[in-house]
Amino acid sequence: MILSTFLATSAIMSSLALGAADHWIVTQLQTLTISRMDPIVNPNDVSGHVHRVVGASNFNWHLNDPQTQLDAACSSTIIGDDKSNYWAPQLYYRHPNNTFTPVLGGVRVYYFNKNKDVKPFPPGLNMISGLAMKRDLKATQSLGVKISCDHGLQTQWLPNGTSHPGGCGSISMGIYFPSCGLANGATSSSDHFSHMAWPQSYNGPNLVDDPNGIVCPASHPIKYPTIFAEFNYYLDADHPWRNDECTLVLSNGDCTGNNFHADFVNGWVPQTLKDAISQCGYGKGVGDKLDACAPLKKTKSEPKSWECRLDGKIPDEEVGLWRPISKLPGCNPLWKSGVSQKPDCASTSKPGYVFPNAYFENLKFRNKIPVALGELKDDADITKFFPSVGDNGAGRLGWWGSEGSNKDQLTKGTWQAIINSLAPGTNPPAIGNMYTKPDGGEETVEPQGQDSSSEDESTPTETHEVPKEGSTPPPVLAAQPIDDDAETTSPASTPVEAEGAESTSAKYCKRKKRGLIPRAGEVLSSHLSRRSRRRSIHG
Ligand SMILES: *[C@@H]1O[C@H](CO)[C@@H](O)[C@H](O)[C@H]1NC(C)=O
Ligand SMILES: *[C@@H]1O[C@H](CO)[C@@H](O)[C@H](O)[C@H]1NC(C)=O
């Protein structure tokens, strides 16, 4: 408590001293994959838990060399020249019957330039913020974790039934990355953290660590931009708030949020990042008005980010996108509050890598996330499977490689053909753990929601924060991204601000839903309610 007040004071002071024009915001980053890949921590392997990944299309099970990273066919950020990858543990929803579904949402990334000497990241720089395997809120690695409910107070905790008995509609899993580098320009370190350090701000006469601070300590003198990555998640009628413990759980089993962490690999085209810092950096920040920043505007394209697809293989296992899964992938039993040690498991299977054969699409968040589903054999099959996430029929499956700008690099075909086509010379772990459909099982996921026609999809954009009844709005740190969110109401012409999409039900969310405008030419059959689709299939 004392510490946060103390940091709040220093943050307010730095904000007053420097003004707000110190950052740009990249909005609407699309999810490339939700899978167990982590090229920093588990190179050439399957990672311990599921990550949600955005950015360069050639994200892989090993780190790309800097030039390969830049050669990615596309980026799922709206800035084509940002071929970086950003990833974090996926947030899961635990159903009352102890099955799990990934929660959907958007991602936004802030770049703060809080002094005039900010330098661009060196090629290949990679780092982790936060702790994945142990709980230690006082550890320096945990300083950047900023989680909030409905864009309220930022803490190191997932909202839970005690802290938020009235519920949350949106959960923002935010994290600052350290932004001070070693004098020798080191791009990594064995713990993936110590080549970096937190910047500092003045608290009175004293400099203290501040994730969004202004100056660097002598040990790590080079100031890079401060990245704040915000992985946003939205509950809905099929995934309503409950006050039970572990309704929300990170993919590593953590029910508290204390183990939130995120990874970054720099893939910015060097000249673009350099120009953006000098033209739209300290004192010249443009917020989310990226068209006002020539170096960013140059390759800005929302359609291209929506069309960007993962290029490679994914672990051959279900992550919950088309039906709830009975356990979190990997060895990740629920890790409850008050349990200091991460619980272990008797045994875990490790999937091999395969090319995806289908994608999960959610119209609300525009995600087209590759999946490997052995059950899907032909075109009749693919319409039979109703994804378990995405409210009221707004989700569907499609054949992988059948859409997308980089489809030449994707694989379409029968399951066996896809397996047979694994590129020679690559070194994935052995293929195993292939899902085989049990005999005679009816695979249809039961519908839970109502017809989508009951939703008002034309509600105008509305981002005004309505404080909860009966609670004093908590103090919010000045100079924190929360302020920017309020400023950045998307104009009516913006097709959809995925990060801001809200549930309609006042029970889940106190704020109004933003407009949902399906992309032009989108096959709207996927808007059919699951109920009517099921009727047509069973009837
Ligand atoms: C568990 O609940 C979810 C959500 O209601 C449902 O989709 C799923 O079929 C249920 N699973 C089992 C095994 O009952
Ligand atoms: C709920 O969150 C609060 C912090 O907001 C934390 O102190 C408490 O331990 C959490 N409870 C559980 C059961 O996780």
Coordinates of C-alpha atoms and ligand atoms in Angstrom, one line a residue:
M1 CA 0.0 0.0 0.0
I2 CA 2.7 2.4 1.0
L3 CA 4.7 1.5 -2.0
S4 CA 1.9 2.0 -4.4
T5 CA 1.0 5.4 -3.0
F6 CA 4.6 6.3 -3.2
L7 CA 4.9 5.3 -6.8
A8 CA 1.6 7.0 -7.6
T9 CA 3.0 10.2 -6.3
S10 CA 6.1 10.0 -8.4
A11 CA 4.1 9.0 -11.5
I12 CA 1.9 12.0 -11.0
M13 CA 4.9 14.2 -10.7
S14 CA 6.5 12.9 -13.8
S15 CA 3.3 13.3 -15.7
L16 CA 3.0 16.9 -14.7
A17 CA 6.6 17.6 -15.5
L18 CA 6.4 16.0 -18.9
G19 CA 2.9 16.4 -20.2
A20 CA 1.0 13.7 -22.0
A21 CA 2.5 13.8 -25.4
D22 CA 5.0 11.1 -24.7
H23 CA 3.6 8.0 -26.3
W24 CA 2.0 6.3 -29.3
I25 CA -0.5 3.5 -29.0
V26 CA -0.7 0.6 -31.4
T27 CA -4.3 -0.6 -31.2
Q28 CA -6.2 -3.7 -32.4
L29 CA -3.3 -6.2 -32.5
Q30 CA -4.8 -9.5 -33.8
T31 CA -4.1 -12.8 -32.1
L32 CA -1.8 -14.9 -34.3
T33 CA -2.0 -18.0 -32.3
I34 CA -3.1 -19.4 -28.9
S35 CA -0.8 -22.3 -28.3
R36 CA 2.0 -23.6 -26.3
M37 CA 4.9 -21.9 -28.0
D38 CA 7.6 -19.8 -26.3
P39 CA 10.8 -19.3 -28.3
I40 CA 12.5 -17.5 -25.5
V41 CA 11.9 -19.8 -22.6
N42 CA 11.4 -23.2 -24.4
P43 CA 13.2 -23.0 -27.7
N44 CA 12.8 -26.1 -29.9
D45 CA 10.1 -27.4 -27.6
V46 CA 6.6 -27.0 -26.5
S47 CA 6.1 -24.4 -23.8
G48 CA 4.8 -25.1 -20.3
H49 CA 1.6 -23.2 -20.8
V50 CA -0.5 -21.7 -23.5
H51 CA 0.4 -18.2 -24.8
R52 CA -1.5 -15.7 -26.8
V53 CA 0.8 -14.3 -29.4
V54 CA 0.6 -11.2 -31.6
G55 CA 2.9 -9.6 -34.2
A56 CA 5.1 -11.1 -36.9
S57 CA 3.7 -14.0 -38.8
N58 CA 6.8 -16.1 -38.6
F59 CA 6.6 -16.6 -34.8
N60 CA 8.1 -20.0 -34.2
W61 CA 9.2 -22.6 -31.7
H62 CA 12.7 -21.0 -31.8
L63 CA 13.8 -17.4 -31.9
N64 CA 14.3 -16.1 -35.4
D65 CA 17.5 -14.4 -36.2
P66 CA 16.9 -10.6 -36.5
Q67 CA 16.9 -10.6 -40.3
T68 CA 14.4 -13.6 -40.5
Q69 CA 12.2 -11.8 -38.0
L70 CA 12.2 -8.7 -40.3
D71 CA 11.4 -10.9 -43.3
A72 CA 8.1 -12.0 -41.8
A73 CA 5.4 -11.9 -44.5
C74 CA 3.2 -9.7 -42.3
S75 CA 2.4 -8.4 -38.9
S76 CA -0.8 -8.8 -36.9
T77 CA -0.1 -5.3 -35.4
I78 CA -1.6 -2.5 -37.5
I79 CA 1.9 -1.2 -38.2
G80 CA 3.4 -3.3 -41.0
D81 CA 6.9 -2.3 -40.0
D82 CA 6.5 -3.6 -36.5
K83 CA 7.5 -7.3 -37.1
S84 CA 8.0 -7.8 -33.3
N85 CA 6.2 -10.5 -31.4
Y86 CA 4.5 -9.9 -28.1
W87 CA 3.1 -12.8 -26.1
A88 CA 1.6 -13.6 -22.6
P89 CA -0.2 -16.4 -20.9
Q90 CA -3.7 -16.8 -22.2
L91 CA -6.5 -16.0 -19.8
Y92 CA -9.0 -18.9 -19.4
Y93 CA -12.5 -19.0 -18.1
R94 CA -13.3 -21.9 -15.8
H95 CA -16.9 -23.2 -16.3
P96 CA -18.8 -24.4 -13.2
N97 CA -18.2 -28.0 -14.4
N98 CA -14.4 -27.4 -14.2
T99 CA -13.8 -27.2 -17.9
F100 CA -11.9 -24.3 -19.5
T101 CA -12.4 -22.0 -22.4
P102 CA -10.0 -19.2 -23.5
V103 CA -11.4 -15.7 -23.1
L104 CA -11.3 -13.6 -26.2
G105 CA -10.3 -10.0 -26.7
G106 CA -7.9 -7.5 -28.3
V107 CA -4.4 -6.3 -27.6
R108 CA -3.0 -2.8 -27.5
V109 CA 0.6 -1.8 -27.1
Y110 CA 1.8 1.6 -25.8
Y111 CA 5.3 3.0 -26.6
F112 CA 6.3 5.7 -24.1
N113 CA 9.2 8.0 -24.8
K114 CA 9.8 9.9 -21.6
N115 CA 13.0 11.6 -22.4
K116 CA 14.8 13.1 -25.3
D117 CA 17.5 10.4 -25.4
V118 CA 15.4 7.4 -26.0
K119 CA 17.2 5.0 -28.4
P120 CA 15.6 2.4 -30.7
F121 CA 15.8 -1.3 -29.6
P122 CA 18.7 -3.1 -31.1
P123 CA 17.8 -5.8 -33.6
G124 CA 17.0 -9.1 -31.9
L125 CA 16.5 -7.6 -28.4
N126 CA 14.2 -9.9 -26.4
M127 CA 13.1 -9.8 -22.8
I128 CA 10.5 -11.1 -20.3
S129 CA 8.7 -9.1 -17.7
G130 CA 7.0 -10.8 -14.8
L131 CA 7.5 -14.2 -13.1
A132 CA 5.9 -17.3 -14.5
M133 CA 6.9 -20.1 -12.0
K134 CA 7.0 -18.5 -8.6
R135 CA 5.0 -15.9 -6.7
D136 CA 6.9 -12.9 -5.5
L137 CA 5.1 -9.6 -5.8
K138 CA 8.1 -7.8 -4.3
A139 CA 10.6 -9.2 -6.9
T140 CA 11.8 -6.6 -9.3
Q141 CA 10.5 -8.8 -12.2
S142 CA 6.9 -8.3 -10.9
L143 CA 7.0 -4.5 -10.8
G144 CA 5.5 -4.1 -14.3
V145 CA 2.3 -6.2 -13.8
K146 CA -0.8 -4.0 -14.0
I147 CA -4.1 -5.8 -14.1
S148 CA -7.4 -4.0 -14.0
C149 CA -11.2 -4.7 -14.0
D150 CA -13.2 -2.5 -16.4
H151 CA -10.2 -0.3 -16.8
G152 CA -10.2 0.7 -13.1
L153 CA -7.4 0.5 -10.5
Q154 CA -4.3 -1.4 -11.7
T155 CA -3.0 -4.1 -9.4
Q156 CA -1.0 -7.3 -9.6
W157 CA -4.2 -9.3 -9.0
L158 CA -6.9 -10.8 -11.2
P159 CA -10.3 -9.5 -10.1
N160 CA -11.9 -12.1 -7.9
G161 CA -15.1 -12.4 -5.9
T162 CA -13.7 -10.7 -2.8
S163 CA -12.1 -7.7 -4.6
H164 CA -14.9 -7.3 -7.1
P165 CA -18.1 -8.9 -5.8
G166 CA -20.1 -6.8 -8.4
G167 CA -18.2 -8.5 -11.2
C168 CA -16.2 -7.4 -14.1
G169 CA -17.0 -7.2 -17.8
S170 CA -13.5 -6.6 -19.0
I171 CA -10.2 -7.6 -17.7
S172 CA -7.0 -5.9 -18.8
M173 CA -3.9 -7.9 -18.3
G174 CA -1.3 -5.1 -18.7
I175 CA 2.4 -5.2 -18.2
Y176 CA 5.3 -2.8 -18.5
F177 CA 8.6 -4.1 -19.9
P178 CA 11.8 -2.9 -18.5
S179 CA 13.3 -0.2 -20.7
C180 CA 16.9 0.4 -19.6
G181 CA 19.6 -1.6 -21.4
L182 CA 23.2 -2.4 -20.7
A183 CA 25.9 0.0 -22.1
N184 CA 27.1 -2.8 -24.4
G185 CA 23.7 -3.1 -26.1
A186 CA 23.2 -6.7 -25.0
T187 CA 20.0 -8.1 -26.5
S188 CA 19.4 -11.0 -24.1
S189 CA 20.6 -12.6 -20.9
S190 CA 20.4 -16.1 -19.4
D191 CA 17.4 -15.2 -17.2
H192 CA 15.9 -13.1 -20.1
F193 CA 15.6 -10.1 -17.7
S194 CA 18.9 -8.9 -16.2
H195 CA 20.2 -7.4 -19.4
M196 CA 17.4 -4.9 -18.7
A197 CA 16.4 -2.7 -15.7
W198 CA 13.5 -0.5 -14.7
P199 CA 13.7 3.2 -15.4
Q200 CA 13.5 5.5 -12.5
S201 CA 11.5 8.6 -11.5
Y202 CA 12.0 11.2 -8.8
N203 CA 10.2 10.8 -5.6
G204 CA 11.1 14.1 -4.0
P205 CA 14.9 14.2 -4.3
N206 CA 15.2 10.4 -4.6
L207 CA 15.2 8.3 -7.8
V208 CA 13.1 5.2 -7.4
D209 CA 12.3 2.3 -9.8
D210 CA 9.2 3.2 -11.8
P211 CA 8.1 1.0 -14.7
N212 CA 7.3 4.1 -16.7
G213 CA 10.1 6.2 -15.3
I214 CA 12.2 8.8 -17.0
V215 CA 15.9 8.1 -16.5
C216 CA 18.0 4.9 -16.4
P217 CA 20.2 3.7 -13.6
A218 CA 24.0 3.8 -14.1
S219 CA 24.1 0.0 -14.3
H220 CA 21.8 0.0 -17.5
P221 CA 22.3 3.4 -19.0
I222 CA 20.6 3.1 -22.4
K223 CA 17.0 4.3 -22.4
Y224 CA 14.8 2.4 -24.9
P225 CA 11.1 3.1 -25.4
T226 CA 8.9 1.8 -22.5
I227 CA 6.5 -0.8 -23.8
F228 CA 3.2 -1.3 -22.0
A229 CA 1.4 -4.2 -23.5
E230 CA -2.3 -4.7 -22.6
F231 CA -3.9 -8.0 -23.3
N232 CA -7.6 -7.3 -22.9
Y233 CA -10.3 -9.9 -22.3
Y234 CA -14.1 -9.6 -22.3
L235 CA -16.6 -11.8 -20.5
D236 CA -20.0 -12.4 -22.2
A237 CA -23.3 -14.2 -21.7
D238 CA -21.7 -17.6 -22.3
H239 CA -18.8 -16.8 -19.9
P240 CA -20.4 -14.7 -17.1
W241 CA -18.7 -13.4 -14.0
R242 CA -19.0 -15.7 -10.9
N243 CA -17.7 -14.9 -7.5
D244 CA -16.2 -18.4 -7.1
E245 CA -12.4 -18.7 -6.7
C246 CA -10.6 -19.4 -9.9
T247 CA -13.4 -18.3 -12.3
L248 CA -10.6 -16.7 -14.2
V249 CA -7.3 -18.4 -14.4
L250 CA -4.0 -17.9 -16.3
S251 CA -3.0 -20.7 -18.6
N252 CA -0.3 -21.7 -16.1
G253 CA -3.0 -22.4 -13.5
D254 CA -2.5 -19.2 -11.6
C255 CA -5.8 -18.0 -10.2
T256 CA -4.3 -14.8 -8.6
G257 CA -2.8 -13.0 -11.6
N258 CA 0.5 -12.6 -9.6
N259 CA 2.2 -14.8 -12.2
F260 CA 1.3 -12.7 -15.2
H261 CA 4.2 -12.2 -17.4
A262 CA 4.9 -11.3 -21.1
D263 CA 7.6 -11.7 -23.6
F264 CA 8.9 -9.4 -26.4
V265 CA 11.1 -9.9 -29.4
N266 CA 12.0 -6.7 -31.3
G267 CA 11.2 -6.9 -35.0
W268 CA 10.9 -3.2 -35.8
V269 CA 12.3 -2.1 -39.1
P270 CA 15.2 -0.2 -37.6
Q271 CA 14.8 3.0 -39.5
T272 CA 11.1 3.1 -38.8
L273 CA 11.5 2.8 -35.1
K274 CA 14.3 5.4 -35.1
D275 CA 12.2 7.8 -37.1
A276 CA 9.1 7.2 -35.0
I277 CA 11.1 8.0 -31.8
S278 CA 12.6 11.2 -33.3
Q279 CA 9.4 12.4 -35.0
C280 CA 6.7 11.1 -32.6
G281 CA 8.7 10.5 -29.4
Y282 CA 9.4 12.7 -26.4
G283 CA 7.1 15.8 -26.5
K284 CA 5.6 14.8 -29.8
G285 CA 3.6 11.7 -29.0
V286 CA 0.4 11.1 -31.0
G287 CA -1.5 8.7 -28.8
D288 CA -3.5 6.4 -31.0
K289 CA -3.7 9.0 -33.8
L290 CA -1.0 7.1 -35.7
D291 CA -1.8 8.9 -39.0
A292 CA -0.3 12.0 -37.4
C293 CA 3.1 10.2 -37.2
A294 CA 4.5 9.8 -40.7
P295 CA 6.9 6.9 -39.9
L296 CA 4.1 4.9 -38.4
K297 CA 1.4 5.9 -41.0
K298 CA 3.7 4.7 -43.8
T299 CA 2.9 1.0 -43.1
K300 CA -0.3 1.4 -41.1
S301 CA -3.1 -0.9 -42.3
E302 CA -5.9 -2.4 -40.2
P303 CA -7.0 -4.8 -43.1
K304 CA -3.5 -6.1 -43.4
S305 CA -3.3 -6.9 -39.7
W306 CA -6.6 -8.7 -39.9
E307 CA -5.4 -10.8 -42.9
C308 CA -2.1 -11.7 -41.3
R309 CA -1.8 -15.4 -40.4
L310 CA 0.7 -17.5 -38.6
D311 CA 3.0 -19.0 -41.1
G312 CA 4.2 -22.2 -39.4
K313 CA 3.2 -25.1 -37.3
I314 CA 1.5 -25.3 -34.0
P315 CA 1.5 -27.9 -31.2
D316 CA -0.9 -30.6 -32.0
E317 CA -3.4 -30.2 -29.1
E318 CA -6.6 -28.5 -28.3
V319 CA -6.5 -25.2 -26.4
G320 CA -10.3 -24.9 -25.9
L321 CA -11.3 -22.9 -29.0
W322 CA -13.8 -25.3 -30.3
R323 CA -15.0 -27.0 -27.2
P324 CA -14.1 -26.5 -23.5
I325 CA -11.1 -28.6 -22.4
S326 CA -11.1 -30.6 -19.2
K327 CA -7.6 -29.4 -18.1
L328 CA -5.3 -26.6 -19.0
P329 CA -2.7 -27.7 -21.6
G330 CA 0.6 -28.8 -20.0
C331 CA 1.0 -29.4 -16.3
N332 CA -1.1 -26.6 -14.9
P333 CA -3.5 -27.6 -12.2
L334 CA -5.3 -24.7 -10.5
W335 CA -2.8 -22.7 -8.4
K336 CA -4.9 -21.1 -5.8
S337 CA -4.3 -18.1 -3.7
G338 CA -2.2 -18.8 -0.6
V339 CA -0.4 -21.7 -2.1
S340 CA 3.2 -20.6 -2.5
Q341 CA 4.5 -23.5 -4.6
K342 CA 3.1 -24.1 -8.1
P343 CA 1.3 -27.5 -7.9
D344 CA 2.9 -30.4 -9.8
C345 CA 1.3 -33.2 -11.8
A346 CA 1.9 -37.0 -12.1
S347 CA 2.5 -36.9 -15.9
T348 CA 1.9 -34.7 -18.9
S349 CA 2.0 -35.6 -22.5
K350 CA 3.9 -33.4 -25.0
P351 CA 2.3 -32.9 -28.3
G352 CA 4.2 -32.7 -31.6
Y353 CA 4.1 -29.8 -34.0
V354 CA 1.8 -29.9 -37.0
F355 CA 0.6 -27.5 -39.6
P356 CA -2.9 -26.2 -38.7
N357 CA -5.7 -27.5 -40.9
A358 CA -8.4 -25.1 -39.8
Y359 CA -8.9 -21.8 -38.2
F360 CA -11.2 -20.5 -35.5
E361 CA -12.7 -17.2 -36.4
N362 CA -14.5 -14.8 -34.1
L363 CA -16.2 -12.0 -35.9
K364 CA -16.3 -9.8 -32.8
F365 CA -12.5 -9.7 -32.4
R366 CA -11.7 -10.6 -36.0
N367 CA -9.3 -13.3 -34.8
K368 CA -8.4 -16.1 -37.2
I369 CA -6.6 -18.5 -35.0
P370 CA -5.1 -21.6 -36.4
V371 CA -6.2 -25.0 -35.0
A372 CA -5.2 -28.6 -35.6
L373 CA -8.3 -30.7 -35.5
G374 CA -7.9 -34.3 -36.7
E375 CA -11.7 -34.7 -36.8
L376 CA -12.2 -32.3 -39.7
K377 CA -12.1 -34.3 -42.9
D378 CA -14.2 -32.6 -45.4
D379 CA -16.3 -29.5 -46.1
A380 CA -19.4 -31.0 -44.6
D381 CA -17.5 -31.6 -41.3
I382 CA -16.3 -28.0 -40.9
T383 CA -19.8 -26.6 -40.7
K384 CA -20.8 -29.1 -38.1
F385 CA -18.3 -28.0 -35.5
F386 CA -19.4 -25.0 -33.5
P387 CA -16.6 -23.3 -31.6
S388 CA -17.1 -23.0 -27.9
V389 CA -16.1 -19.4 -27.7
G390 CA -17.5 -16.3 -29.2
D391 CA -21.0 -15.3 -28.2
N392 CA -24.1 -16.3 -30.0
G393 CA -22.7 -17.8 -33.2
A394 CA -20.1 -15.1 -33.8
G395 CA -17.5 -17.9 -34.1
R396 CA -17.0 -20.4 -36.8
L397 CA -14.3 -22.7 -38.2
G398 CA -12.8 -22.4 -41.7
W399 CA -10.2 -24.3 -43.6
W400 CA -6.7 -23.0 -43.0
G401 CA -5.1 -21.4 -46.0
S402 CA -8.4 -20.7 -47.7
E403 CA -8.3 -17.1 -46.8
G404 CA -5.6 -14.6 -46.0
S405 CA -3.0 -12.5 -47.8
N406 CA -0.2 -14.9 -47.1
K407 CA -2.0 -18.0 -48.1
D408 CA 0.7 -19.2 -50.4
Q409 CA 2.6 -20.0 -47.4
L410 CA -0.2 -21.9 -45.7
T411 CA -1.2 -25.4 -46.2
K412 CA -4.6 -26.6 -47.1
G413 CA -5.4 -30.3 -47.5
T414 CA -6.4 -33.4 -45.8
W415 CA -5.1 -34.1 -42.3
Q416 CA -2.8 -36.8 -43.6
A417 CA -1.5 -34.6 -46.5
I418 CA -0.7 -31.8 -44.0
I419 CA 1.2 -34.3 -41.8
N420 CA 3.0 -35.7 -44.8
S421 CA 3.9 -32.2 -45.9
L422 CA 6.0 -31.4 -42.8
A423 CA 9.0 -29.7 -44.2
P424 CA 12.2 -31.8 -44.4
G425 CA 15.1 -30.3 -42.4
T426 CA 12.9 -28.8 -39.7
N427 CA 13.2 -30.4 -36.4
P428 CA 9.9 -30.6 -34.6
P429 CA 9.4 -33.0 -31.7
A430 CA 8.0 -36.3 -32.7
I431 CA 4.3 -36.3 -33.7
G432 CA 2.3 -37.7 -30.9
N433 CA -0.9 -37.1 -29.0
M434 CA -3.0 -37.0 -32.0
Y435 CA -6.6 -36.7 -31.1
T436 CA -8.8 -39.6 -32.4
K437 CA -12.5 -39.3 -32.2
P438 CA -14.0 -41.8 -29.8
D439 CA -16.4 -44.1 -31.6
G440 CA -20.0 -43.0 -31.9
G441 CA -19.6 -39.8 -29.9
E442 CA -21.8 -36.9 -30.7
E443 CA -19.4 -34.0 -30.9
T444 CA -21.7 -31.0 -31.2
V445 CA -21.0 -28.5 -28.5
E446 CA -24.3 -27.6 -26.7
P447 CA -25.4 -24.1 -27.3
Q448 CA -25.5 -21.9 -24.3
G449 CA -26.5 -18.4 -25.5
Q450 CA -29.5 -16.8 -27.0
D451 CA -30.0 -15.7 -30.6
S452 CA -27.7 -13.0 -31.7
S453 CA -30.7 -11.2 -33.1
S454 CA -31.5 -10.2 -29.6
E455 CA -28.3 -8.1 -29.4
D456 CA -28.3 -4.6 -30.4
E457 CA -25.3 -4.3 -32.7
S458 CA -25.7 -0.7 -33.5
T459 CA -25.1 0.8 -30.1
P460 CA -22.8 3.8 -30.6
T461 CA -19.3 3.8 -29.3
E462 CA -19.3 4.7 -25.7
T463 CA -16.2 4.5 -23.6
H464 CA -17.3 6.7 -20.7
E465 CA -16.3 5.0 -17.4
V466 CA -19.3 4.5 -15.1
P467 CA -18.1 3.9 -11.6
K468 CA -19.7 1.1 -9.7
E469 CA -22.5 1.9 -7.3
G470 CA -21.5 1.8 -3.7
S471 CA -17.8 2.0 -4.3
T472 CA -15.6 5.0 -4.3
P473 CA -13.7 5.0 -7.6
P474 CA -10.2 3.9 -6.7
P475 CA -7.3 6.3 -7.4
V476 CA -5.8 5.6 -10.8
L477 CA -2.1 6.4 -11.4
A478 CA -1.6 9.4 -13.5
A479 CA 0.6 8.9 -16.6
Q480 CA -0.8 5.4 -16.8
P481 CA -2.3 4.0 -19.9
I482 CA -5.7 4.1 -18.3
D483 CA -5.9 7.8 -19.0
D484 CA -5.2 7.2 -22.6
D485 CA -8.0 4.8 -23.0
A486 CA -10.4 7.4 -22.0
E487 CA -9.0 9.8 -24.5
T488 CA -9.0 7.4 -27.4
T489 CA -12.6 7.0 -28.1
S490 CA -12.7 5.5 -31.5
P491 CA -14.3 7.5 -34.2
A492 CA -17.5 6.3 -35.7
S493 CA -15.8 5.4 -38.9
T494 CA -13.4 2.9 -37.2
P495 CA -14.8 -0.5 -38.1
V496 CA -14.4 -2.1 -34.7
E497 CA -12.3 -1.4 -31.8
A498 CA -11.9 -5.0 -30.7
E499 CA -10.3 -4.0 -27.4
G500 CA -13.3 -2.0 -26.5
A501 CA -16.0 -4.5 -27.5
E502 CA -18.2 -5.0 -24.5
S503 CA -20.8 -7.4 -23.3
T504 CA -24.4 -6.1 -23.6
S505 CA -25.5 -7.4 -20.3
A506 CA -25.4 -5.0 -17.4
K507 CA -24.9 -8.0 -15.2
Y508 CA -21.4 -8.6 -16.7
C509 CA -20.4 -5.1 -17.5
K510 CA -21.3 -1.6 -16.4
R511 CA -20.4 0.0 -19.7
K512 CA -22.1 0.1 -23.0
K513 CA -21.1 -2.1 -25.8
R514 CA -19.3 -0.6 -28.8
G515 CA -20.6 -1.1 -32.3
L516 CA -19.9 -4.3 -34.1
I517 CA -19.6 -4.0 -37.8
P518 CA -18.8 -7.2 -39.6
R519 CA -16.1 -6.8 -42.2
A520 CA -17.4 -6.1 -45.7
G521 CA -18.0 -9.3 -47.6
E522 CA -17.8 -11.4 -44.4
V523 CA -19.8 -14.5 -44.7
L524 CA -22.6 -13.7 -42.3
S525 CA -23.9 -17.2 -42.1
S526 CA -21.6 -17.4 -39.1
H527 CA -23.9 -14.9 -37.4
L528 CA -26.7 -17.5 -37.4
S529 CA -27.4 -18.5 -33.9
R530 CA -26.0 -21.7 -32.8
R531 CA -29.5 -22.8 -32.0
S532 CA -30.8 -22.4 -35.5
R533 CA -27.7 -24.0 -37.0
R534 CA -28.0 -26.9 -34.8
R535 CA -31.7 -27.2 -35.7
S536 CA -30.8 -27.3 -39.4
I537 CA -28.2 -29.9 -38.8
H538 CA -30.2 -32.1 -36.6
G539 CA -33.5 -31.4 -38.4
Ligands
LIG1 C1 -19.1 -28.1 -19.2 O1 -19.7 -26.8 -19.3 C2 -19.5 -26.2 -20.6 C3 -20.1 -24.8 -20.5 O2 -21.4 -24.8 -20.1 C4 -20.2 -27.0 -21.7 O3 -20.0 -26.4 -22.9 C5 -19.5 -28.4 -21.7 O4 -20.1 -29.3 -22.6 C6 -19.6 -29.0 -20.3 N1 -18.7 -30.2 -20.3 C7 -19.1 -31.3 -19.7 C8 -18.1 -32.5 -19.8 O5 -20.1 -31.5 -19.1
LIG2 C1 -8.6 -11.5 -4.3 O1 -7.8 -10.4 -4.7 C2 -7.2 -9.7 -3.6 C3 -6.5 -8.5 -4.2 O2 -7.3 -7.7 -5.0 C4 -6.3 -10.5 -2.8 O3 -5.8 -9.8 -1.7 C5 -7.0 -11.8 -2.4 O4 -6.1 -12.7 -1.8 C6 -7.6 -12.5 -3.6 N1 -8.4 -13.6 -3.2 C7 -8.3 -14.8 -3.8 C8 -9.1 -15.9 -3.2 O5 -7.6 -15.0 -4.7

